[in-house]
Amino acid sequence: MSFYPRISLHDAVASRIRELTEEEHYSWDDLARVTGVPKSTITDYMRGSSKDIKLETVAKIANGLKLTLLDFFNDDRFDMINIEELFE
């Protein structure tokens, strides 16, 4: 039995991206520029109109923010992911 609330992978990744871009005072335009990820991809994902994101895209975002993937995912919110939803 878990005492932690469960969140979706989408919510965890989007929340982490939002946190990191706010720390850097980046807009979605800025993030697109430093990562090479199209702004439309970023905004669709962040607004929830797209719930899937490739690991390659997360890696580009992490790299653009001068983080490794380990740094990106080294956050407590990823301990709360509802793993079962990934297999539905």
Tab-separated table of C-alpha atoms in Angstrom:
chain	number	residue	atom	x	y	z
A	1	MET	CA	0.000	0.000	0.000
A	2	SER	CA	1.367	3.408	-0.980
A	3	PHE	CA	0.968	6.546	1.049
A	4	TYR	CA	2.032	8.787	-1.818
A	5	PRO	CA	-0.460	10.351	-4.203
A	6	ARG	CA	-0.229	9.004	-7.740
A	7	ILE	CA	0.218	11.234	-10.747
A	8	SER	CA	0.460	10.545	-14.448
A	9	LEU	CA	3.753	10.453	-16.277
A	10	HIS	CA	2.531	13.367	-18.387
A	11	ASP	CA	1.796	15.457	-15.300
A	12	ALA	CA	5.178	14.649	-13.740
A	13	VAL	CA	7.153	15.509	-16.893
A	14	ALA	CA	5.107	18.647	-17.643
A	15	SER	CA	5.438	19.816	-14.051
A	16	ARG	CA	9.198	19.287	-14.104
A	17	ILE	CA	9.566	21.154	-17.405
A	18	ARG	CA	7.450	24.005	-16.033
A	19	GLU	CA	9.551	24.193	-12.866
A	20	LEU	CA	12.852	24.214	-14.737
A	21	THR	CA	11.777	26.802	-17.297
A	22	GLU	CA	10.444	29.070	-14.543
A	23	GLU	CA	13.794	28.807	-12.740
A	24	GLU	CA	15.532	29.961	-15.928
A	25	HIS	CA	12.819	32.559	-16.692
A	26	TYR	CA	12.308	30.893	-20.079
A	27	SER	CA	9.215	31.258	-22.206
A	28	TRP	CA	8.131	28.401	-24.475
A	29	ASP	CA	9.814	30.340	-27.300
A	30	ASP	CA	13.066	30.425	-25.323
A	31	LEU	CA	12.824	26.714	-24.557
A	32	ALA	CA	12.226	25.897	-28.226
A	33	ARG	CA	15.229	28.007	-29.217
A	34	VAL	CA	17.681	26.408	-26.766
A	35	THR	CA	16.461	22.834	-27.318
A	36	GLY	CA	15.645	22.660	-31.021
A	37	VAL	CA	12.236	21.204	-30.098
A	38	PRO	CA	9.457	22.903	-32.082
A	39	LYS	CA	7.437	25.365	-29.987
A	40	SER	CA	4.250	23.631	-31.138
A	41	THR	CA	5.496	20.328	-29.673
A	42	ILE	CA	6.296	22.023	-26.369
A	43	THR	CA	3.014	23.931	-26.118
A	44	ASP	CA	0.868	20.948	-27.168
A	45	TYR	CA	2.502	18.811	-24.490
A	46	MET	CA	2.414	21.456	-21.794
A	47	ARG	CA	-1.241	22.298	-22.479
A	48	GLY	CA	-2.168	18.621	-22.449
A	49	SER	CA	-3.448	18.419	-26.009
A	50	SER	CA	-0.678	15.858	-26.501
A	51	LYS	CA	-0.043	13.442	-23.635
A	52	ASP	CA	2.860	11.532	-25.204
A	53	ILE	CA	6.435	12.717	-25.318
A	54	LYS	CA	9.433	10.841	-26.666
A	55	LEU	CA	12.399	10.244	-24.411
A	56	GLU	CA	14.485	11.843	-27.160
A	57	THR	CA	12.438	15.045	-26.746
A	58	VAL	CA	12.876	15.009	-22.965
A	59	ALA	CA	16.621	14.521	-23.534
A	60	LYS	CA	16.711	17.556	-25.851
A	61	ILE	CA	14.852	19.623	-23.267
A	62	ALA	CA	17.152	18.477	-20.478
A	63	ASN	CA	20.222	19.182	-22.605
A	64	GLY	CA	18.929	22.641	-23.512
A	65	LEU	CA	18.515	23.346	-19.808
A	66	LYS	CA	22.073	22.068	-19.218
A	67	LEU	CA	20.900	18.939	-17.395
A	68	THR	CA	21.474	15.252	-17.909
A	69	LEU	CA	18.481	12.936	-18.132
A	70	LEU	CA	19.416	11.704	-14.667
A	71	ASP	CA	19.255	15.284	-13.367
A	72	PHE	CA	15.900	15.811	-15.075
A	73	PHE	CA	14.320	12.670	-13.620
A	74	ASN	CA	16.042	12.940	-10.225
A	75	ASP	CA	12.983	14.478	-8.611
A	76	ASP	CA	10.468	13.152	-6.078
A	77	ARG	CA	7.519	13.679	-8.395
A	78	PHE	CA	8.744	10.731	-10.515
A	79	ASP	CA	8.381	8.470	-7.478
A	80	MET	CA	4.651	9.217	-7.570
A	81	ILE	CA	3.964	8.084	-11.138
A	82	ASN	CA	1.061	5.729	-11.582
A	83	ILE	CA	3.035	2.954	-13.296
A	84	GLU	CA	-0.120	0.954	-14.112
A	85	GLU	CA	-1.314	3.689	-16.477
A	86	LEU	CA	1.750	3.162	-18.660
A	87	PHE	CA	0.554	-0.329	-19.556
A	88	GLU	CA	-3.051	0.516	-20.355
